[in-house]
Amino acid sequence: MMKQLVLPLAAALAFSSFVTAQTMPVEQAGAGPATAPAGIPGVAERPAQETSAVSLVDKAKPSLVVVQFTYAGEMGRRDLAGTGVVVRADGLTIINGDLTPRQLPDEQMKDFKIILPGDDETEIDATFLGRDERYGIAYVKPAKAGASQTFVPLTFVERAVAVGETVHTVGLLPKVAGYGAYQMSARVAALLRGPTPQVLVDGAGLGIIGSPVLNAGGEAIGLVGSQPDRIFLTPTGPAATGGRTVMLNDPRNPYGPVEEPTRMFVPARDFLSAIEKAPSEPTQIRYPFLGVTQLTGLSKDVAEFYGLGNIVAVQIGDVIPDFSAAKAGLKRGMIITALNGQPLERGDLPEESPMIFTRQVSRLNVGDTVKLSVITQRGQPAGEVAVTLDERPAQANRAKRFTAEDLGFTLRDVVFDDTYGRKLPRDTQGAVVAFIRPQSAAQAAELGNGDFITQVNQTPVTGVDQFQVAYEEFRKARPREAVVLEALRGGNTQIIRIEPPRE
């Protein structure tokens, strides 16, 4: 018996128009307006203004693919799929970073595939090349070079848009709708400044996150990026914050793109350089790091206090010892007014200025020398400080992990943020609790996420590898005895005794 799908009326009507737009014939160049096939009751001739919009589907559809991978987490495995856009003839594909967010450990993302939409849904084994947090983009490409499949890349171009201009998106419907292509049109409502520039639209809205945006001439001028409300991924699975979803196969929200279209897109000028320097082999991108944290934007009152008037500026909250900023003489409270001789970019709110500044620095290269205009005290003119950029320390998603299956917890190696946040020496050894399975022995013992483990059974912990060896030897020799951990939590030392589960 065929399973019936029940949709809200607005969603059903929208879905119907998408399918109609996709399946109607497309006007051939110079052939005049396309008409509906003869003999179909209730189907009228398509107006000329609709024809150009349908033609956009044919232009972008060959470059749209589904990128799927398996998330192998502590709570099990599940396949995640999102929209990809082919941008190079060898099959290089970009996806929105929300599909592979930084919260997901690298080692838990497996079995990448590129799926070609259509009746056959051809699957091609793919390689994950990495993610570039600076642009909110991740890269995949076919695992085998010279595959028989021919890829049609979509070329993005930098084009300005104006309020009132009509733009179009071509996206893929969810898996439950067969990954069919659909088209949405909207008018530009506002141009937003901020860490990531966004274009706000009105009307029907845009396609799913990851869909390309085209202008009236059919040029790819943007990409639908992260939305204020979306479904994002956590180490335990997807968490819903709204109808907008990056996934094409989300069981909790299968018709999210249809029921609540997106409203913002990122202009191509913001990510073109990411495509130009996309990797050809798997890599860990090196991010430059200034060595300052807790930057704040200056409110109008504070700016006037320092005599800055309407000048955009950010104030340093903390300088990390042993990094480039500290070596160059930067200190807490100093105010930065320019980067490499250029005024800092203004956001829509003062608090956006530090994020814009940080993003600008992150798009430079490790080893570059930047010149900062810095005010050291009130009433003094800004002086120039040269800072050579370090490499940002590795983040938690790249740390090695080990799961104690029987007791229900996962540890990972210590990263810089762990020691810095606890004001510990950078060379402090140990392991950090990354996950606790619900209703496990570890949860019953009140082990906490983020606990900094320094000892196991009175043996110092130097890292995940050493912990795994010590733990497995102990559990093998004394399977019925409790495991005793010493952990740092909130500045205090905790002794946590985890009793093994009863057989």
Coordinates of C-alpha atoms in Angstrom, one line a residue:
M1 CA 0.0 0.0 0.0
M2 CA 1.4 3.4 -0.9
K3 CA 2.3 5.6 2.1
Q4 CA 0.4 8.9 2.0
L5 CA 2.2 12.2 2.7
V6 CA 0.3 14.8 4.6
L7 CA 1.6 18.4 4.3
P8 CA 0.3 21.8 5.4
L9 CA -1.7 23.4 2.6
A10 CA 0.9 26.1 2.0
A11 CA 3.7 23.5 1.8
A12 CA 1.7 21.3 -0.5
L13 CA 1.0 24.2 -2.9
A14 CA 4.6 25.2 -2.9
F15 CA 5.8 21.6 -3.4
S16 CA 3.3 21.3 -6.3
S17 CA 4.7 24.4 -8.0
F18 CA 8.3 23.2 -7.6
V19 CA 7.5 19.9 -9.3
T20 CA 5.6 21.6 -12.1
A21 CA 8.5 24.1 -12.7
Q22 CA 11.0 21.2 -12.8
T23 CA 9.1 19.0 -15.2
M24 CA 7.7 21.5 -17.7
P25 CA 9.7 21.7 -21.0
V26 CA 12.2 24.5 -21.2
E27 CA 12.3 27.2 -23.9
Q28 CA 15.0 26.6 -26.5
A29 CA 17.1 29.6 -27.5
G30 CA 15.4 31.6 -30.1
A31 CA 12.3 29.3 -30.2
G32 CA 10.0 31.7 -28.4
P33 CA 7.9 30.8 -25.3
A34 CA 7.6 27.2 -24.4
T35 CA 4.1 25.8 -24.1
A36 CA 2.7 22.9 -22.1
P37 CA 2.3 19.5 -23.9
A38 CA -0.9 19.3 -25.8
G39 CA -3.8 17.3 -24.5
I40 CA -3.1 17.7 -20.8
P41 CA -6.3 18.9 -19.1
G42 CA -6.1 22.0 -16.9
V43 CA -2.5 22.9 -18.0
A44 CA -2.3 26.3 -19.8
E45 CA 0.4 27.7 -21.9
R46 CA 3.3 29.0 -19.7
P47 CA 3.8 32.7 -19.8
A48 CA 7.1 34.0 -21.2
Q49 CA 8.2 35.4 -17.9
E50 CA 8.0 32.0 -16.3
T51 CA 10.1 30.4 -19.0
S52 CA 13.3 32.2 -18.1
A53 CA 13.0 31.0 -14.5
V54 CA 12.5 27.4 -15.6
S55 CA 15.6 27.8 -17.8
L56 CA 17.6 28.5 -14.7
V57 CA 16.9 25.1 -13.4
D58 CA 18.4 23.6 -16.6
K59 CA 21.4 25.8 -16.2
A60 CA 22.2 25.0 -12.6
K61 CA 20.7 21.5 -12.2
P62 CA 23.7 19.6 -13.8
S63 CA 26.0 21.1 -11.2
L64 CA 23.9 20.1 -8.2
V65 CA 24.7 16.9 -6.4
V66 CA 24.0 15.3 -3.0
V67 CA 26.9 14.9 -0.6
Q68 CA 26.3 12.1 1.9
F69 CA 28.5 10.7 4.7
T70 CA 28.1 8.5 7.7
Y71 CA 28.3 10.1 11.1
A72 CA 29.7 7.3 13.4
G73 CA 29.1 8.7 16.8
E74 CA 28.9 7.3 20.3
M75 CA 25.2 6.8 20.0
G76 CA 25.4 4.9 16.7
R77 CA 25.7 5.6 13.0
R78 CA 23.5 7.5 10.7
D79 CA 23.7 8.9 7.2
L80 CA 23.6 12.7 6.7
A81 CA 23.1 14.3 3.3
G82 CA 23.1 17.8 2.0
T83 CA 23.3 19.9 -1.2
G84 CA 26.6 20.1 -3.0
V85 CA 27.7 22.3 -5.9
V86 CA 30.3 21.0 -8.4
V87 CA 32.8 23.9 -9.0
R88 CA 35.6 22.1 -10.9
A89 CA 35.7 19.7 -13.9
D90 CA 37.4 17.0 -11.7
G91 CA 34.2 16.9 -9.6
L92 CA 35.4 19.2 -6.8
T93 CA 32.2 19.9 -4.8
I94 CA 31.6 22.5 -2.2
I95 CA 29.0 22.1 0.6
N96 CA 27.8 24.5 3.3
G97 CA 29.9 24.1 6.5
D98 CA 26.7 23.4 8.6
L99 CA 26.7 19.9 7.1
T100 CA 30.1 19.1 8.6
P101 CA 30.3 21.6 11.6
R102 CA 33.4 21.9 13.7
Q103 CA 31.6 20.2 16.6
L104 CA 31.8 16.9 14.6
P105 CA 35.2 15.2 15.3
D106 CA 37.0 14.5 12.0
E107 CA 37.4 10.8 12.8
Q108 CA 33.6 10.3 13.2
M109 CA 32.8 11.4 9.6
K110 CA 33.2 8.4 7.3
D111 CA 32.2 7.0 3.9
F112 CA 31.6 10.1 1.9
K113 CA 29.7 9.8 -1.3
I114 CA 28.6 12.1 -4.1
I115 CA 25.1 11.1 -5.3
L116 CA 23.9 12.2 -8.7
P117 CA 20.2 13.0 -8.5
G118 CA 17.9 11.2 -10.9
D119 CA 16.0 8.0 -11.2
D120 CA 19.2 6.0 -10.8
E121 CA 20.7 8.1 -8.0
T122 CA 24.2 7.1 -9.0
E123 CA 26.6 6.9 -6.0
I124 CA 30.3 7.8 -6.4
D125 CA 32.8 7.2 -3.6
A126 CA 34.2 10.5 -2.5
T127 CA 37.0 11.9 -0.4
F128 CA 36.5 14.6 2.2
L129 CA 39.2 17.2 1.5
G130 CA 38.6 19.3 4.6
R131 CA 36.6 22.3 5.8
D132 CA 37.5 26.0 5.7
E133 CA 35.8 27.7 8.7
R134 CA 36.8 31.1 7.3
Y135 CA 34.4 30.8 4.5
G136 CA 31.8 28.4 5.9
I137 CA 32.6 25.8 3.2
A138 CA 33.8 22.2 3.1
Y139 CA 35.2 20.3 0.1
V140 CA 34.7 16.8 -1.3
K141 CA 35.7 15.2 -4.6
P142 CA 35.4 11.8 -6.3
A143 CA 37.8 9.3 -4.7
K144 CA 39.1 8.0 -8.0
A145 CA 40.7 10.3 -10.5
G146 CA 39.6 10.1 -14.0
A147 CA 36.2 8.6 -13.2
S148 CA 34.0 7.9 -16.2
Q149 CA 31.4 10.3 -14.9
T150 CA 31.5 13.8 -16.5
F151 CA 31.0 16.7 -14.1
V152 CA 29.5 20.0 -15.1
P153 CA 31.0 22.8 -12.9
L154 CA 29.1 25.9 -12.0
T155 CA 31.2 29.1 -12.2
F156 CA 30.5 31.7 -9.5
V157 CA 31.1 35.4 -10.4
E158 CA 31.3 38.5 -8.3
R159 CA 28.3 40.7 -9.1
A160 CA 26.7 43.5 -7.1
V161 CA 23.0 43.3 -6.3
A162 CA 20.6 46.1 -5.5
V163 CA 17.5 46.3 -3.3
G164 CA 14.5 45.3 -5.4
E165 CA 16.4 43.1 -7.8
T166 CA 15.0 39.7 -8.5
V167 CA 17.3 36.7 -7.8
H168 CA 16.7 33.0 -8.2
T169 CA 17.9 29.9 -6.4
V170 CA 18.0 26.3 -7.8
G171 CA 18.1 23.7 -5.1
L172 CA 17.4 20.0 -4.4
L173 CA 14.3 18.8 -2.8
P174 CA 14.6 16.4 0.2
K175 CA 15.2 12.7 -0.2
V176 CA 11.5 12.0 0.4
A177 CA 10.9 14.0 -2.8
G178 CA 13.5 12.1 -4.8
Y179 CA 16.2 14.9 -4.7
G180 CA 14.4 16.7 -7.5
A181 CA 15.5 20.1 -8.6
Y182 CA 13.4 23.1 -7.8
Q183 CA 13.5 26.9 -8.4
M184 CA 12.6 29.8 -6.1
S185 CA 12.5 33.5 -7.0
A186 CA 12.7 36.4 -4.6
R187 CA 13.5 40.1 -4.5
V188 CA 16.5 41.6 -2.6
A189 CA 15.2 43.3 0.5
A190 CA 18.4 44.5 2.2
L191 CA 22.2 44.2 2.1
L192 CA 23.5 43.3 5.6
R193 CA 27.0 43.9 6.9
G194 CA 28.6 41.7 9.5
P195 CA 31.2 38.9 10.0
T196 CA 29.7 37.2 7.0
P197 CA 27.9 39.6 4.6
Q198 CA 24.4 38.5 3.8
V199 CA 21.7 39.5 1.4
L200 CA 18.2 39.4 2.8
V201 CA 15.3 38.7 0.4
D202 CA 11.5 38.9 0.7
G203 CA 8.7 37.1 -1.1
A204 CA 8.8 33.4 -1.5
G205 CA 12.3 33.1 -0.2
L206 CA 15.3 31.0 -1.3
G207 CA 16.1 27.3 -1.7
I208 CA 17.7 25.0 0.9
I209 CA 21.1 25.9 2.5
G210 CA 23.8 25.2 0.0
S211 CA 21.8 26.2 -3.1
P212 CA 23.4 28.5 -5.6
V213 CA 21.9 31.9 -6.2
L214 CA 21.6 33.2 -9.8
N215 CA 20.7 36.7 -11.2
A216 CA 18.4 37.4 -14.1
G217 CA 21.2 36.7 -16.5
G218 CA 21.8 33.2 -15.2
E219 CA 25.1 34.1 -13.5
A220 CA 25.8 32.3 -10.2
I221 CA 26.3 35.2 -7.8
G222 CA 25.9 33.6 -4.4
L223 CA 25.2 30.7 -2.2
V224 CA 22.5 30.1 0.4
G225 CA 24.5 30.1 3.7
S226 CA 23.7 29.5 7.3
Q227 CA 20.4 30.9 8.5
P228 CA 19.4 32.4 11.8
D229 CA 17.1 29.4 12.5
R230 CA 18.3 26.0 11.3
I231 CA 18.8 22.4 12.2
F232 CA 22.4 22.0 13.3
L233 CA 24.4 18.9 14.3
T234 CA 25.8 18.2 17.8
P235 CA 28.0 15.2 18.9
T236 CA 24.8 13.4 19.9
G237 CA 22.9 14.1 16.7
P238 CA 20.8 16.9 15.1
A239 CA 19.2 19.6 17.2
A240 CA 16.3 21.6 15.9
T241 CA 16.2 25.4 16.2
G242 CA 13.7 26.0 13.4
G243 CA 12.4 24.8 10.1
R244 CA 15.5 25.7 8.1
T245 CA 17.7 22.7 7.7
V246 CA 21.0 22.0 5.9
M247 CA 20.1 18.3 5.6
L248 CA 18.2 16.6 2.7
N249 CA 17.4 13.5 4.7
D250 CA 16.5 14.8 8.2
P251 CA 13.8 12.4 9.6
R252 CA 12.7 15.0 12.1
N253 CA 12.1 17.7 9.5
P254 CA 11.9 16.0 6.1
Y255 CA 10.1 18.9 4.3
G256 CA 11.9 21.7 6.0
P257 CA 13.0 23.4 2.8
V258 CA 9.5 23.4 1.5
E259 CA 7.7 24.4 4.6
E260 CA 10.0 27.3 5.6
P261 CA 12.3 28.6 2.8
T262 CA 15.5 30.4 3.6
R263 CA 15.8 34.2 3.5
M264 CA 19.5 35.0 3.2
F265 CA 22.4 34.3 0.9
V266 CA 26.1 35.0 0.9
P267 CA 27.4 37.0 -2.1
A268 CA 30.0 35.2 -4.2
R269 CA 32.6 37.8 -3.5
D270 CA 32.8 36.4 0.1
F271 CA 33.8 32.9 -0.9
L272 CA 35.3 33.1 -4.4
S273 CA 38.9 32.9 -3.0
A274 CA 38.0 29.8 -1.1
I275 CA 37.1 28.1 -4.4
E276 CA 40.2 29.4 -6.1
K277 CA 42.5 27.9 -3.5
A278 CA 40.5 24.8 -2.8
P279 CA 42.7 21.7 -1.9
S280 CA 43.1 18.8 -4.3
E281 CA 44.0 16.3 -1.6
P282 CA 42.8 15.9 2.0
T283 CA 44.3 18.5 4.2
Q284 CA 44.1 20.3 7.5
I285 CA 43.9 24.0 6.7
R286 CA 46.3 26.1 8.7
Y287 CA 44.6 29.1 10.3
P288 CA 46.6 32.3 11.2
F289 CA 46.4 33.4 14.8
L290 CA 47.1 36.8 16.3
G291 CA 47.2 35.6 19.9
V292 CA 44.5 38.0 21.3
T293 CA 41.1 37.1 22.7
Q294 CA 38.0 38.7 24.1
L295 CA 38.1 41.5 21.5
T296 CA 35.2 44.0 22.0
G297 CA 33.7 46.7 19.7
L298 CA 33.6 50.2 21.0
S299 CA 30.2 51.7 21.6
K300 CA 29.7 55.4 20.6
D301 CA 30.2 56.6 24.2
V302 CA 33.5 54.7 24.6
A303 CA 34.7 55.8 21.2
E304 CA 34.0 59.4 22.1
F305 CA 35.9 59.0 25.4
Y306 CA 39.0 58.0 23.4
G307 CA 38.5 60.8 20.9
L308 CA 37.7 58.4 18.0
G309 CA 34.5 60.0 16.9
N310 CA 32.9 57.7 14.3
I311 CA 36.1 55.6 13.7
V312 CA 35.5 51.8 13.9
A313 CA 37.8 50.3 16.6
V314 CA 38.2 47.1 18.7
Q315 CA 39.6 46.8 22.1
I316 CA 41.9 44.0 23.3
G317 CA 40.5 42.0 26.2
D318 CA 43.4 39.5 26.7
V319 CA 46.8 38.8 25.2
I320 CA 47.9 35.1 25.3
P321 CA 51.5 34.7 26.5
D322 CA 54.1 33.3 24.1
F323 CA 52.1 34.1 20.9
S324 CA 52.9 36.8 18.4
A325 CA 50.8 39.6 19.8
A326 CA 52.4 39.3 23.2
K327 CA 55.9 39.2 21.6
A328 CA 55.0 42.4 19.6
G329 CA 54.1 44.2 22.8
L330 CA 50.3 44.3 22.6
K331 CA 48.5 44.4 25.9
R332 CA 45.1 44.3 27.5
G333 CA 43.0 47.4 26.9
M334 CA 44.9 48.6 23.8
I335 CA 42.7 49.8 20.9
I336 CA 43.1 48.7 17.3
T337 CA 41.9 51.2 14.7
A338 CA 43.4 49.9 11.4
L339 CA 44.7 46.8 9.8
N340 CA 47.5 47.1 7.2
G341 CA 46.7 50.8 6.8
Q342 CA 43.0 50.2 6.1
P343 CA 40.2 51.3 8.5
L344 CA 38.4 48.5 10.2
E345 CA 35.2 47.4 8.5
R346 CA 32.0 48.5 10.2
G347 CA 29.2 46.0 11.1
D348 CA 25.6 46.8 11.6
L349 CA 26.3 46.6 15.4
P350 CA 29.5 47.6 17.4
E351 CA 29.8 44.0 18.6
E352 CA 30.2 42.8 15.1
S353 CA 33.4 44.7 14.5
P354 CA 35.7 42.3 16.4
M355 CA 34.2 39.4 14.5
I356 CA 34.8 41.1 11.2
F357 CA 38.4 42.0 12.2
T358 CA 39.1 38.4 13.4
R359 CA 37.7 37.0 10.1
Q360 CA 39.8 39.3 8.1
V361 CA 43.0 38.2 9.9
S362 CA 42.0 34.5 9.6
R363 CA 42.0 34.9 5.8
L364 CA 45.6 35.8 5.8
N365 CA 48.5 33.3 5.9
V366 CA 50.5 31.8 8.7
G367 CA 53.7 33.7 8.8
D368 CA 52.3 36.9 7.3
T369 CA 53.3 40.2 9.0
V370 CA 50.4 42.5 9.7
K371 CA 50.6 46.1 10.7
L372 CA 48.1 47.3 13.3
S373 CA 47.3 50.9 14.2
V374 CA 47.1 50.8 18.0
I375 CA 46.2 53.4 20.6
T376 CA 48.0 52.6 23.8
Q377 CA 46.4 55.3 26.0
R378 CA 43.8 58.0 25.9
G379 CA 44.9 61.3 24.2
Q380 CA 47.7 59.7 22.3
P381 CA 47.8 59.1 18.5
A382 CA 47.7 55.6 17.2
G383 CA 51.1 54.0 16.7
E384 CA 52.0 51.1 14.3
V385 CA 52.7 47.6 15.6
A386 CA 54.0 44.9 13.3
V387 CA 52.8 41.3 14.3
T388 CA 53.8 38.1 12.5
L389 CA 50.9 35.7 12.5
D390 CA 51.3 32.3 14.3
E391 CA 49.3 29.2 13.5
R392 CA 46.1 28.7 15.4
P393 CA 46.4 25.8 17.8
A394 CA 44.5 22.6 16.9
Q395 CA 40.9 22.4 17.9
A396 CA 39.0 19.7 19.7
N397 CA 37.5 18.2 16.5
R398 CA 41.0 17.1 15.4
A399 CA 41.9 15.5 18.8
K400 CA 42.3 11.7 19.1
R401 CA 39.4 10.0 21.0
F402 CA 38.8 6.8 22.9
T403 CA 35.5 5.4 24.1
A404 CA 35.2 3.2 27.2
E405 CA 32.2 1.3 25.8
D406 CA 31.4 -0.6 29.0
L407 CA 31.3 2.4 31.3
G408 CA 29.8 4.8 28.7
F409 CA 32.2 7.7 28.3
T410 CA 34.6 9.1 25.7
L411 CA 37.9 10.9 26.2
R412 CA 39.9 13.1 23.8
D413 CA 43.3 14.5 23.9
V414 CA 44.0 17.9 25.5
V415 CA 44.0 20.9 23.1
F416 CA 45.1 24.5 23.7
D417 CA 41.6 25.7 24.5
D418 CA 41.4 23.2 27.4
T419 CA 44.5 24.5 29.2
Y420 CA 44.0 28.2 28.3
G421 CA 40.4 28.2 29.6
R422 CA 41.5 26.6 32.9
K423 CA 44.6 28.9 33.2
L424 CA 46.8 25.8 33.2
P425 CA 50.3 25.6 31.7
R426 CA 50.2 24.8 28.0
D427 CA 52.1 21.6 28.6
T428 CA 49.7 20.2 31.2
Q429 CA 49.0 16.5 30.4
G430 CA 45.7 14.6 30.7
A431 CA 42.6 13.9 28.8
V432 CA 39.2 15.6 28.5
V433 CA 35.7 14.0 28.8
A434 CA 34.0 14.5 25.4
F435 CA 30.9 12.5 25.8
I436 CA 28.8 10.6 28.4
R437 CA 26.2 8.1 27.3
P438 CA 22.8 8.5 28.9
Q439 CA 22.0 6.0 31.6
S440 CA 25.5 4.7 31.7
A441 CA 27.8 3.8 34.6
A442 CA 29.7 7.0 33.9
Q443 CA 26.6 9.1 34.2
A444 CA 25.5 7.4 37.4
A445 CA 29.0 8.2 38.8
E446 CA 28.4 11.9 37.9
L447 CA 31.3 12.1 35.5
G448 CA 30.9 15.4 33.6
N449 CA 31.4 16.6 30.1
G450 CA 34.5 18.7 30.0
D451 CA 36.1 17.1 33.1
F452 CA 39.9 17.3 32.8
I453 CA 41.2 13.8 33.7
T454 CA 44.6 13.8 35.3
Q455 CA 44.8 10.3 36.8
V456 CA 43.3 6.8 36.4
N457 CA 43.6 4.4 39.3
Q458 CA 46.3 6.7 40.7
T459 CA 48.3 6.6 37.5
P460 CA 49.0 9.9 35.8
V461 CA 47.3 10.4 32.5
T462 CA 49.5 11.7 29.7
G463 CA 47.1 11.4 26.8
V464 CA 44.4 9.3 25.2
D465 CA 46.7 6.6 24.0
Q466 CA 48.3 6.0 27.4
F467 CA 44.9 6.2 29.1
Q468 CA 43.5 3.5 26.7
V469 CA 46.4 1.1 27.5
A470 CA 46.1 1.6 31.2
Y471 CA 42.3 1.4 31.2
E472 CA 42.1 -1.8 29.1
E473 CA 44.8 -3.6 31.1
F474 CA 43.0 -2.7 34.3
R475 CA 39.6 -3.8 33.1
K476 CA 41.0 -7.1 31.8
A477 CA 42.8 -7.9 35.0
R478 CA 40.1 -6.6 37.4
P479 CA 36.8 -6.6 35.5
R480 CA 34.6 -6.2 38.6
E481 CA 36.5 -3.4 40.3
A482 CA 35.7 0.3 40.0
V483 CA 37.7 2.6 37.9
V484 CA 38.8 5.7 39.9
L485 CA 39.4 8.9 38.0
E486 CA 40.9 12.2 39.3
A487 CA 39.5 15.2 37.4
L488 CA 39.8 18.9 37.4
R489 CA 36.4 20.6 37.4
G490 CA 35.8 24.3 37.9
G491 CA 39.2 24.8 39.5
N492 CA 38.7 21.9 42.0
T493 CA 39.9 18.3 42.0
Q494 CA 37.2 15.7 42.0
I495 CA 37.6 12.0 42.7
I496 CA 35.1 10.0 40.6
R497 CA 34.5 6.3 41.2
I498 CA 32.8 4.4 38.4
E499 CA 31.4 1.0 39.2
P500 CA 31.3 -1.4 36.3
P501 CA 27.8 -2.4 35.2
R502 CA 26.4 -5.7 36.5
E503 CA 26.3 -8.5 34.0

